[in-house]
Amino acid sequence: MTGLGAVFRPQLPPERMREVARLADETGLEELWLWEDCFREGGISAAAAALAWTERVRIGVGLLPVPLRNVAITAMEVATLERMFPGRAIVGVGHGVQDWMAQVGARPESPLTLLREHLTALRALLNGDRITTTGRYVTLDDVALDWPPKGEVKLLAGATGPRTLRLSGEAADGTILHAGTPPEGVRRARRLIDEGRKSATRTDPHKVVVYLLTATGPDAVTRLRAELTAEGLSSVPNLGVSGDAAAVAKAVERLTDAGADTVILQPTGDEPDPEGFVRWVAEEVRPLVV
């Protein structure tokens, strides 16, 4: 069955998250995703709170920008979430928005090298290994977690360009595709991911998560068009969806037919009723998605 979830947009203040998370839990929504966008909510702190407020919904963090984070800290925080809330945290890492990274003096010369080194070391630390490595960006000297996860943690990577998509297939367990990815973009991403998997001789499952910009209600068409225009995506065909639950379910199906395993419905930044959006996804869209 296709995985389905919704996003808590960071345009909302953090104090709004409690009600949205609890509603996601109560209505049976499978996944609620959070973003660590500069300079809004922190991804791990928000995820920990959402997990503590709820009982069953999985909480995704998509994604943690690796230029901002020492890999040992990332490993400690991911391991802590997994031990406290087994199987409920989904964590993705990625390049981050390079302009934002430059604002805080963290923009790397080679984002791809940094992500490769980070993913490799993060996987080893979460596996409970003791690591000594000296890379271009990641340096560890006899580092191991005292409290590694008890089970395997699936690591996702955010990816857009061809080289990063291949790296995700090679070094990550899943890939997050942003809402600017139409169905044909998902097909292309799958091909590149598979190239990376082949180069690493990986045969394990690789989960592809895709955000779908979604608007519903009487002004849905206007809000969707405005957001696509603001993001410079208005000319991309088959991007985003507006309308009722049936229209959204069909848009989800187009993405899954193209290779997505999970589709996360992303409300517009000006969604007037975030709680109502989550309830609508769980109670009206979910029954129509197979």
JSON list of C-alpha atoms in Angstrom, two decimals, residues 48-191:
[
{"chain": "A", "resi": 48, "resn": "ALA", "atom": "CA", "xyz": [11.17, 14.87, 19.81]},
{"chain": "A", "resi": 49, "resn": "ALA", "atom": "CA", "xyz": [8.26, 16.98, 21.01]},
{"chain": "A", "resi": 50, "resn": "ALA", "atom": "CA", "xyz": [5.90, 15.60, 18.36]},
{"chain": "A", "resi": 51, "resn": "LEU", "atom": "CA", "xyz": [6.88, 12.03, 19.22]},
{"chain": "A", "resi": 52, "resn": "ALA", "atom": "CA", "xyz": [6.36, 12.66, 22.93]},
{"chain": "A", "resi": 53, "resn": "TRP", "atom": "CA", "xyz": [2.90, 14.15, 22.33]},
{"chain": "A", "resi": 54, "resn": "THR", "atom": "CA", "xyz": [1.74, 11.18, 20.28]},
{"chain": "A", "resi": 55, "resn": "GLU", "atom": "CA", "xyz": [1.48, 7.40, 20.50]},
{"chain": "A", "resi": 56, "resn": "ARG", "atom": "CA", "xyz": [1.59, 5.89, 17.00]},
{"chain": "A", "resi": 57, "resn": "VAL", "atom": "CA", "xyz": [2.08, 8.37, 14.14]},
{"chain": "A", "resi": 58, "resn": "ARG", "atom": "CA", "xyz": [5.54, 8.29, 12.56]},
{"chain": "A", "resi": 59, "resn": "ILE", "atom": "CA", "xyz": [7.37, 11.62, 12.54]},
{"chain": "A", "resi": 60, "resn": "GLY", "atom": "CA", "xyz": [9.59, 12.47, 9.61]},
{"chain": "A", "resi": 61, "resn": "VAL", "atom": "CA", "xyz": [12.33, 15.09, 9.53]},
{"chain": "A", "resi": 62, "resn": "GLY", "atom": "CA", "xyz": [12.97, 16.06, 5.96]},
{"chain": "A", "resi": 63, "resn": "LEU", "atom": "CA", "xyz": [15.67, 17.11, 6.15]},
{"chain": "A", "resi": 64, "resn": "LEU", "atom": "CA", "xyz": [18.65, 17.93, 8.39]},
{"chain": "A", "resi": 65, "resn": "PRO", "atom": "CA", "xyz": [21.18, 20.09, 6.46]},
{"chain": "A", "resi": 66, "resn": "VAL", "atom": "CA", "xyz": [24.54, 18.39, 6.96]},
{"chain": "A", "resi": 67, "resn": "PRO", "atom": "CA", "xyz": [26.63, 21.60, 6.68]},
{"chain": "A", "resi": 68, "resn": "LEU", "atom": "CA", "xyz": [25.03, 22.73, 9.95]},
{"chain": "A", "resi": 69, "resn": "ARG", "atom": "CA", "xyz": [25.66, 19.48, 11.86]},
{"chain": "A", "resi": 70, "resn": "ASN", "atom": "CA", "xyz": [28.67, 17.57, 13.11]},
{"chain": "A", "resi": 71, "resn": "VAL", "atom": "CA", "xyz": [28.02, 13.95, 12.20]},
{"chain": "A", "resi": 72, "resn": "ALA", "atom": "CA", "xyz": [28.55, 12.76, 15.77]},
{"chain": "A", "resi": 73, "resn": "ILE", "atom": "CA", "xyz": [25.78, 15.09, 16.97]},
{"chain": "A", "resi": 74, "resn": "THR", "atom": "CA", "xyz": [23.49, 13.85, 14.20]},
{"chain": "A", "resi": 75, "resn": "ALA", "atom": "CA", "xyz": [24.18, 10.25, 15.23]},
{"chain": "A", "resi": 76, "resn": "MET", "atom": "CA", "xyz": [23.61, 10.96, 18.92]},
{"chain": "A", "resi": 77, "resn": "GLU", "atom": "CA", "xyz": [20.28, 12.66, 18.26]},
{"chain": "A", "resi": 78, "resn": "VAL", "atom": "CA", "xyz": [18.98, 10.08, 15.79]},
{"chain": "A", "resi": 79, "resn": "ALA", "atom": "CA", "xyz": [19.99, 7.24, 18.11]},
{"chain": "A", "resi": 80, "resn": "THR", "atom": "CA", "xyz": [18.29, 8.94, 21.06]},
{"chain": "A", "resi": 81, "resn": "LEU", "atom": "CA", "xyz": [15.02, 9.33, 19.14]},
{"chain": "A", "resi": 82, "resn": "GLU", "atom": "CA", "xyz": [15.13, 5.71, 18.01]},
{"chain": "A", "resi": 83, "resn": "ARG", "atom": "CA", "xyz": [15.75, 4.36, 21.51]},
{"chain": "A", "resi": 84, "resn": "MET", "atom": "CA", "xyz": [13.01, 6.51, 23.08]},
{"chain": "A", "resi": 85, "resn": "PHE", "atom": "CA", "xyz": [10.48, 6.05, 20.26]},
{"chain": "A", "resi": 86, "resn": "PRO", "atom": "CA", "xyz": [11.44, 2.82, 18.44]},
{"chain": "A", "resi": 87, "resn": "GLY", "atom": "CA", "xyz": [10.51, 2.75, 14.78]},
{"chain": "A", "resi": 88, "resn": "ARG", "atom": "CA", "xyz": [8.63, 6.04, 14.81]},
{"chain": "A", "resi": 89, "resn": "ALA", "atom": "CA", "xyz": [11.26, 8.58, 13.73]},
{"chain": "A", "resi": 90, "resn": "ILE", "atom": "CA", "xyz": [12.18, 8.96, 10.05]},
{"chain": "A", "resi": 91, "resn": "VAL", "atom": "CA", "xyz": [15.25, 11.09, 9.47]},
{"chain": "A", "resi": 92, "resn": "GLY", "atom": "CA", "xyz": [16.57, 12.50, 6.23]},
{"chain": "A", "resi": 93, "resn": "VAL", "atom": "CA", "xyz": [19.80, 14.44, 5.67]},
{"chain": "A", "resi": 94, "resn": "GLY", "atom": "CA", "xyz": [20.85, 16.55, 2.72]},
{"chain": "A", "resi": 95, "resn": "HIS", "atom": "CA", "xyz": [22.77, 19.48, 1.32]},
{"chain": "A", "resi": 96, "resn": "GLY", "atom": "CA", "xyz": [20.43, 22.16, 2.66]},
{"chain": "A", "resi": 97, "resn": "VAL", "atom": "CA", "xyz": [19.73, 25.35, 0.73]},
{"chain": "A", "resi": 98, "resn": "GLN", "atom": "CA", "xyz": [23.15, 26.66, -0.21]},
{"chain": "A", "resi": 99, "resn": "ASP", "atom": "CA", "xyz": [22.21, 30.34, 0.14]},
{"chain": "A", "resi": 100, "resn": "TRP", "atom": "CA", "xyz": [21.09, 29.65, 3.71]},
{"chain": "A", "resi": 101, "resn": "MET", "atom": "CA", "xyz": [24.29, 27.73, 4.41]},
{"chain": "A", "resi": 102, "resn": "ALA", "atom": "CA", "xyz": [26.27, 30.73, 3.16]},
{"chain": "A", "resi": 103, "resn": "GLN", "atom": "CA", "xyz": [24.37, 33.03, 5.53]},
{"chain": "A", "resi": 104, "resn": "VAL", "atom": "CA", "xyz": [25.74, 31.13, 8.52]},
{"chain": "A", "resi": 105, "resn": "GLY", "atom": "CA", "xyz": [29.23, 30.58, 7.14]},
{"chain": "A", "resi": 106, "resn": "ALA", "atom": "CA", "xyz": [28.68, 26.86, 6.52]},
{"chain": "A", "resi": 107, "resn": "ARG", "atom": "CA", "xyz": [28.53, 26.58, 2.72]},
{"chain": "A", "resi": 108, "resn": "PRO", "atom": "CA", "xyz": [30.93, 23.82, 1.63]},
{"chain": "A", "resi": 109, "resn": "GLU", "atom": "CA", "xyz": [32.99, 23.92, -1.55]},
{"chain": "A", "resi": 110, "resn": "SER", "atom": "CA", "xyz": [31.81, 20.40, -2.37]},
{"chain": "A", "resi": 111, "resn": "PRO", "atom": "CA", "xyz": [28.33, 19.65, -1.00]},
{"chain": "A", "resi": 112, "resn": "LEU", "atom": "CA", "xyz": [28.44, 16.18, -2.58]},
{"chain": "A", "resi": 113, "resn": "THR", "atom": "CA", "xyz": [31.68, 15.22, -0.84]},
{"chain": "A", "resi": 114, "resn": "LEU", "atom": "CA", "xyz": [30.33, 16.44, 2.47]},
{"chain": "A", "resi": 115, "resn": "LEU", "atom": "CA", "xyz": [27.09, 14.48, 2.09]},
{"chain": "A", "resi": 116, "resn": "ARG", "atom": "CA", "xyz": [28.95, 11.31, 1.11]},
{"chain": "A", "resi": 117, "resn": "GLU", "atom": "CA", "xyz": [31.28, 11.55, 4.11]},
{"chain": "A", "resi": 118, "resn": "HIS", "atom": "CA", "xyz": [28.40, 12.39, 6.45]},
{"chain": "A", "resi": 119, "resn": "LEU", "atom": "CA", "xyz": [26.22, 9.49, 5.27]},
{"chain": "A", "resi": 120, "resn": "THR", "atom": "CA", "xyz": [29.07, 7.00, 5.49]},
{"chain": "A", "resi": 121, "resn": "ALA", "atom": "CA", "xyz": [30.08, 8.00, 9.00]},
{"chain": "A", "resi": 122, "resn": "LEU", "atom": "CA", "xyz": [26.49, 8.35, 10.21]},
{"chain": "A", "resi": 123, "resn": "ARG", "atom": "CA", "xyz": [25.60, 4.86, 9.03]},
{"chain": "A", "resi": 124, "resn": "ALA", "atom": "CA", "xyz": [28.65, 3.39, 10.78]},
{"chain": "A", "resi": 125, "resn": "LEU", "atom": "CA", "xyz": [27.96, 5.20, 14.07]},
{"chain": "A", "resi": 126, "resn": "LEU", "atom": "CA", "xyz": [24.30, 4.15, 14.08]},
{"chain": "A", "resi": 127, "resn": "ASN", "atom": "CA", "xyz": [25.41, 0.58, 13.44]},
{"chain": "A", "resi": 128, "resn": "GLY", "atom": "CA", "xyz": [27.38, 0.77, 16.70]},
{"chain": "A", "resi": 129, "resn": "ASP", "atom": "CA", "xyz": [30.81, 0.87, 15.06]},
{"chain": "A", "resi": 130, "resn": "ARG", "atom": "CA", "xyz": [33.82, 2.68, 16.47]},
{"chain": "A", "resi": 131, "resn": "ILE", "atom": "CA", "xyz": [35.09, 5.11, 13.85]},
{"chain": "A", "resi": 132, "resn": "THR", "atom": "CA", "xyz": [38.35, 6.83, 13.06]},
{"chain": "A", "resi": 133, "resn": "THR", "atom": "CA", "xyz": [38.35, 8.71, 9.78]},
{"chain": "A", "resi": 134, "resn": "THR", "atom": "CA", "xyz": [39.87, 11.82, 8.27]},
{"chain": "A", "resi": 135, "resn": "GLY", "atom": "CA", "xyz": [38.01, 13.19, 5.29]},
{"chain": "A", "resi": 136, "resn": "ARG", "atom": "CA", "xyz": [37.72, 16.52, 3.62]},
{"chain": "A", "resi": 137, "resn": "TYR", "atom": "CA", "xyz": [34.87, 17.50, 5.95]},
{"chain": "A", "resi": 138, "resn": "VAL", "atom": "CA", "xyz": [34.24, 14.66, 8.41]},
{"chain": "A", "resi": 139, "resn": "THR", "atom": "CA", "xyz": [36.94, 13.84, 10.96]},
{"chain": "A", "resi": 140, "resn": "LEU", "atom": "CA", "xyz": [36.40, 11.37, 13.79]},
{"chain": "A", "resi": 141, "resn": "ASP", "atom": "CA", "xyz": [38.99, 9.98, 16.18]},
{"chain": "A", "resi": 142, "resn": "ASP", "atom": "CA", "xyz": [37.98, 6.78, 17.94]},
{"chain": "A", "resi": 143, "resn": "VAL", "atom": "CA", "xyz": [34.28, 7.75, 18.15]},
{"chain": "A", "resi": 144, "resn": "ALA", "atom": "CA", "xyz": [31.47, 5.37, 19.05]},
{"chain": "A", "resi": 145, "resn": "LEU", "atom": "CA", "xyz": [28.01, 5.89, 20.52]},
{"chain": "A", "resi": 146, "resn": "ASP", "atom": "CA", "xyz": [27.44, 4.73, 24.08]},
{"chain": "A", "resi": 147, "resn": "TRP", "atom": "CA", "xyz": [23.76, 4.28, 23.24]},
{"chain": "A", "resi": 148, "resn": "PRO", "atom": "CA", "xyz": [23.44, 3.19, 19.61]},
{"chain": "A", "resi": 149, "resn": "PRO", "atom": "CA", "xyz": [20.00, 2.20, 18.34]},
{"chain": "A", "resi": 150, "resn": "LYS", "atom": "CA", "xyz": [18.85, -1.29, 19.28]},
{"chain": "A", "resi": 151, "resn": "GLY", "atom": "CA", "xyz": [17.60, -1.94, 15.76]},
{"chain": "A", "resi": 152, "resn": "GLU", "atom": "CA", "xyz": [18.50, -0.84, 12.26]},
{"chain": "A", "resi": 153, "resn": "VAL", "atom": "CA", "xyz": [17.77, 2.79, 11.40]},
{"chain": "A", "resi": 154, "resn": "LYS", "atom": "CA", "xyz": [16.86, 3.61, 7.82]},
{"chain": "A", "resi": 155, "resn": "LEU", "atom": "CA", "xyz": [18.66, 6.76, 6.64]},
{"chain": "A", "resi": 156, "resn": "LEU", "atom": "CA", "xyz": [17.09, 8.90, 3.92]},
{"chain": "A", "resi": 157, "resn": "ALA", "atom": "CA", "xyz": [18.81, 11.53, 1.81]},
{"chain": "A", "resi": 158, "resn": "GLY", "atom": "CA", "xyz": [17.25, 14.54, 0.16]},
{"chain": "A", "resi": 159, "resn": "ALA", "atom": "CA", "xyz": [18.32, 14.67, -3.47]},
{"chain": "A", "resi": 160, "resn": "THR", "atom": "CA", "xyz": [17.64, 16.66, -6.63]},
{"chain": "A", "resi": 161, "resn": "GLY", "atom": "CA", "xyz": [20.58, 16.60, -9.05]},
{"chain": "A", "resi": 162, "resn": "PRO", "atom": "CA", "xyz": [21.86, 13.51, -10.85]},
{"chain": "A", "resi": 163, "resn": "ARG", "atom": "CA", "xyz": [25.02, 13.07, -8.78]},
{"chain": "A", "resi": 164, "resn": "THR", "atom": "CA", "xyz": [23.17, 13.40, -5.48]},
{"chain": "A", "resi": 165, "resn": "LEU", "atom": "CA", "xyz": [20.46, 10.98, -6.62]},
{"chain": "A", "resi": 166, "resn": "ARG", "atom": "CA", "xyz": [23.12, 8.42, -7.53]},
{"chain": "A", "resi": 167, "resn": "LEU", "atom": "CA", "xyz": [24.81, 8.99, -4.16]},
{"chain": "A", "resi": 168, "resn": "SER", "atom": "CA", "xyz": [21.51, 8.46, -2.37]},
{"chain": "A", "resi": 169, "resn": "GLY", "atom": "CA", "xyz": [21.07, 5.14, -4.13]},
{"chain": "A", "resi": 170, "resn": "GLU", "atom": "CA", "xyz": [24.59, 4.16, -3.18]},
{"chain": "A", "resi": 171, "resn": "ALA", "atom": "CA", "xyz": [24.80, 5.34, 0.44]},
{"chain": "A", "resi": 172, "resn": "ALA", "atom": "CA", "xyz": [21.26, 5.93, 1.77]},
{"chain": "A", "resi": 173, "resn": "ASP", "atom": "CA", "xyz": [18.28, 3.66, 2.43]},
{"chain": "A", "resi": 174, "resn": "GLY", "atom": "CA", "xyz": [15.78, 6.01, 0.85]},
{"chain": "A", "resi": 175, "resn": "THR", "atom": "CA", "xyz": [15.43, 9.29, -1.00]},
{"chain": "A", "resi": 176, "resn": "ILE", "atom": "CA", "xyz": [13.30, 12.39, -0.36]},
{"chain": "A", "resi": 177, "resn": "LEU", "atom": "CA", "xyz": [12.15, 14.31, -3.44]},
{"chain": "A", "resi": 178, "resn": "HIS", "atom": "CA", "xyz": [10.87, 17.87, -3.04]},
{"chain": "A", "resi": 179, "resn": "ALA", "atom": "CA", "xyz": [7.49, 19.16, -4.20]},
{"chain": "A", "resi": 180, "resn": "GLY", "atom": "CA", "xyz": [8.98, 20.45, -7.44]},
{"chain": "A", "resi": 181, "resn": "THR", "atom": "CA", "xyz": [9.16, 16.86, -8.70]},
{"chain": "A", "resi": 182, "resn": "PRO", "atom": "CA", "xyz": [6.46, 15.87, -11.22]},
{"chain": "A", "resi": 183, "resn": "PRO", "atom": "CA", "xyz": [5.79, 12.22, -12.10]},
{"chain": "A", "resi": 184, "resn": "GLU", "atom": "CA", "xyz": [8.37, 12.23, -14.90]},
{"chain": "A", "resi": 185, "resn": "GLY", "atom": "CA", "xyz": [10.88, 13.61, -12.41]},
{"chain": "A", "resi": 186, "resn": "VAL", "atom": "CA", "xyz": [10.17, 10.68, -10.09]},
{"chain": "A", "resi": 187, "resn": "ARG", "atom": "CA", "xyz": [10.84, 8.24, -12.96]},
{"chain": "A", "resi": 188, "resn": "ARG", "atom": "CA", "xyz": [14.12, 9.99, -13.72]},
{"chain": "A", "resi": 189, "resn": "ALA", "atom": "CA", "xyz": [15.09, 9.97, -10.05]},
{"chain": "A", "resi": 190, "resn": "ARG", "atom": "CA", "xyz": [14.38, 6.25, -9.77]},
{"chain": "A", "resi": 191, "resn": "ARG", "atom": "CA", "xyz": [16.64, 5.53, -12.72]}
]
